[in-house]
Amino acid sequence: MGEILLKVKDLNKAFGKVVTARDLNFEIEAGVLTSIIGPNGAGKSTLINVLTGLLPLDSGHILFKGEDITGLPTYQRVRRGLCRSFQVVNVFPELSVFENVEIPVLAQMKKAGHIFRPVVKEKAVAQQVMEILERTNLAGEAAVIASALSHGDQRLLEVGIALAAKPSLLFLDEPTAGMNPVERVDILKHIRRISASGETTFVIVEHDMDIVFSLSDRVMVLNRGDIICDGGPDHVKGDKQVRECYLGEEVVA
Amino acid sequence: MSTKATYAIYLGIIAGLAALGLLGDRFMVYMGMRVMLLAIFALGYNLLLGRTGLLSFGHGALYACGSYSMALVNLHLTQDPLLGILAGVAMAALFSLIVGFFCVRNTEIYFAMLTLAFGMMIFSLIWNLREITGGDDGLVGISRGSVFGLPIVKDGQFYFLVLFFFGLTLWLVHRIRSSAFGLVLAGIRENHQRTSFAGIPVKRYRLAAFVVSGMFAGLAGSLGAMLQYNTDPFSAHWSHSAEPVLVSLIGGLQTFSGPLAGSVVFVVLREIIERYTQNWMLWFGIILLAIIMGLRGGVMGGLEKRLRQRAATRKGGE
Amino acid sequence: MLESIVHVCLAGLSQGMFIWLVASGLTLIFGVLGVLNFAHGAFYMLGAYFCYTVLAALGDNFWLGLIFGPLFVCAVGFLVERYFLRYVYHLDLPYQLLLTFAFVLIFDDLVKIVWGAGSISSPTVPGLGGSVSIMGRMFPTYSLFIIAVGPLVALGLWAALERTWAGRIIRAASSDREMAAALGAKVPWIFTGVFVFGVWLGALGGGLAVPYVGLLTPGMGESIVIEAFVVAVIGGLGSLKGAFFGALIIGLLSSFGTRFLPSFDMFLTFILMALVLLWRPQGFFGEASR
């Protein structure tokens, strides 16, 4: 058993009459690669948005490493080690790949506020940035403007920016969305490798079943704001309710 | 361009301006000062607009904070110009902190409108508090005194004080732009949501950018009051905030040298047009149209692009 | 005391309706095109000058001036949208603002060249030039006329947008450009049309201003466009209903301010604007997420 990183207590969130989270209670354990799946409109994206501070919740509590972070602004959560990537490419388009990763590294090393020291003199920062670019296989593209990257590389950069904040818990929101099969296999390889290195615990929010079952230690199935199933991939695969509401023909086929 | 080359170019500019101060006639000297004051204002302003991506209509009021604080200190307390300038910059910083605290909660058009509202509040205070600010006459009778025993009464002497602060601004803004802070500001411009997910308190950085650019406005304002020997209530009007926007746009929003080139073009062009026609606004409007429709990156942006293209083709040819 | 309050209210109402006439076009253009049109004040000024010229040419007939004057301004507006504004819709806010600002500079100087730099005093309107007695004090008839015109314009706009086919298309185009284009609506032409119509509203305001402000000066549009900005912001950018009530609030506030706190009239207006922006950035009637 690893340390409990995230603890969600009685979380509720609704948009008008549409309930996207109903009395959710769950924990995320360090070192366990967890996936959250569910059909469209199940409340997956809303859940990440609430947990990372992009949206306010209606009621409930979020504890991170034992500390109540329910009301904290986004950057405070990031500083405590809770970060995310985005479903659509969400990088700094006109900055270089290096600079894209440099911003979170500067923040993480508490050097973002240096106002007169040239940023090129921050050797420790540059070293860290290159390390992350190597881990995400982008070292060769360091000087390229982000908007000029291929879509697959932009997705990798997306993960790289999130990793640069040195999170202990990282939500990946559909990391393979819009990728071709080759890129998809590639990024999964990277995620598995980084996950195995142990610094960061991943929670993957996905649509694609193959990814979820091949990668995860634990799968949570969300439907209309409720957790309808939670357990190992095999357990979830065999669950009747999950089959009915969501997997259905996909698994049978 | 390497840092050394950049510094060499700016040293060249300073040297050229120093030569102008020594050799130029009264008119040239006066024009030189006007260009430098506008450049100080615009270089600072562009940290907010070009770097952080925030359009402010309140910087005229911050300029006026500098002017009036300088003038009040000069008329009532001490004629030491450096203390006056210090007071001007400090007061502009204080006001930008207060105004900025409220304004940075919003972005885009709502930010612009909020700065307009606060700027116009300051304008109406200056306009109506006659006993303190002189109302529509402004404050008159500012004296320049001397700096460390060197007299700066004549324009030819005052010029070098302006040149000193111009050089200082150039250096400071360059340092800020190449610092970690400057990179984070560019990140906020590109994607403020992602910046907060990088662990950056975005509002606080926006506020810092606002205050820093407000301090340069205050510096320009206090020097401007000394140049004209009086303060102008209309410098607080929102339309005065449009000046650095125009200048940055003419020169190029995203480049460091943009506001510099823009200031020269703005002041010189205005002088030339006014010499030949009565309708300076008409011609300036037309030029502005041409710039927006044609040269979207501004003069320096266009040049930079041209250079980059040439470098790229050269590389491709090898 | 009571009659004084009544008169201050009436003055506020007429001032408010007058600002509404200008703010309506500004708001319509922002709502549909997403452009904050600095030049709106310049169109207002052009409206005033063209109306003046037409009415002077047609034997001092104010009504003919009011009908034909704004049409000339519409032609100018058409050229501005078709050949310039259209190319900056996709650019950042500063570029759009500065493009319209460039037209302010150009039109202000053109007016100086054509009509002279001095101010022109305007004629009175036959039948509306006098004053009527309200509770024992005289009140200008023309101001009462403006108070009546404002709601009429509001009603007409509402009917045009809610009850006609063109209005439905305009609303569709403003809420979702791509969808409207897919439905076959010619979005660029809708934009041109809306811009020209907004310009017409501004020019009409200018025409109506001819007897109201009494003096025509180059640059007369600059203060009113800022007031219209304030009104549009308070009501909620893009919301016509908001602009109408915003104009009433600002008219009354400035009228009471002038009467009781003459030095802080402008201060009050802008502090109200700031408070609204801080408390409810979308304004009183704006949609929550824009």
Short mmCIF file of N, CA and C in Angstrom, two decimals, chain A residues 5-6 28-29 64-65 81-84 166-171 199-203:
data_model
loop_
_atom_site.label_atom_id
_atom_site.label_comp_id
_atom_site.label_asym_id
_atom_site.label_seq_id
_atom_site.Cartn_x
_atom_site.Cartn_y
_atom_site.Cartn_z
N LEU A 5 -2.59 9.82 -1.77
CA LEU A 5 -2.29 11.15 -2.28
C LEU A 5 -3.52 12.04 -2.23
N LEU A 6 -4.59 11.53 -2.81
CA LEU A 6 -5.78 12.37 -2.96
C LEU A 6 -6.96 11.68 -2.30
N ILE A 28 -6.96 8.23 -4.16
CA ILE A 28 -5.95 7.85 -5.14
C ILE A 28 -4.67 7.56 -4.38
N GLU A 29 -4.11 6.41 -4.67
CA GLU A 29 -2.95 5.94 -3.93
C GLU A 29 -1.68 6.19 -4.75
N PHE A 64 -5.48 16.73 -0.29
CA PHE A 64 -4.30 16.32 -1.03
C PHE A 64 -3.15 16.16 -0.05
N LYS A 65 -2.58 14.97 0.02
CA LYS A 65 -1.54 14.64 1.01
C LYS A 65 -2.00 15.03 2.41
N GLY A 81 1.80 19.97 -5.78
CA GLY A 81 2.12 18.72 -6.48
C GLY A 81 0.96 18.09 -7.21
N LEU A 82 -0.11 18.87 -7.46
CA LEU A 82 -1.26 18.33 -8.18
C LEU A 82 -1.35 19.06 -9.52
N CYS A 83 -1.15 18.34 -10.61
CA CYS A 83 -1.14 19.02 -11.91
C CYS A 83 -1.94 18.22 -12.92
N ARG A 84 -2.07 18.80 -14.13
CA ARG A 84 -2.86 18.13 -15.15
C ARG A 84 -2.36 18.49 -16.55
N LYS A 166 6.81 19.08 -11.69
CA LYS A 166 7.19 18.00 -10.75
C LYS A 166 6.02 17.59 -9.88
N PRO A 167 4.92 17.21 -10.50
CA PRO A 167 3.76 16.84 -9.68
C PRO A 167 3.94 15.47 -9.07
N SER A 168 3.36 15.27 -7.88
CA SER A 168 3.32 13.91 -7.36
C SER A 168 2.09 13.21 -7.89
N LEU A 169 1.08 13.99 -8.30
CA LEU A 169 -0.11 13.41 -8.91
C LEU A 169 -0.44 14.17 -10.18
N LEU A 170 -0.53 13.47 -11.28
CA LEU A 170 -0.76 14.14 -12.56
C LEU A 170 -1.96 13.55 -13.28
N PHE A 171 -2.95 14.39 -13.56
CA PHE A 171 -4.09 13.97 -14.35
C PHE A 171 -3.79 14.18 -15.83
N GLU A 199 8.35 8.88 -9.68
CA GLU A 199 8.18 10.19 -9.05
C GLU A 199 6.74 10.67 -9.11
N THR A 200 6.08 10.31 -10.22
CA THR A 200 4.76 10.85 -10.47
C THR A 200 3.74 9.73 -10.58
N THR A 201 2.61 9.94 -9.91
CA THR A 201 1.50 9.01 -10.05
C THR A 201 0.54 9.56 -11.09
N PHE A 202 0.18 8.72 -12.06
CA PHE A 202 -0.70 9.20 -13.13
C PHE A 202 -2.14 8.79 -12.88
N VAL A 203 -3.03 9.71 -13.21
CA VAL A 203 -4.44 9.34 -13.33
C VAL A 203 -4.83 9.71 -14.75
#
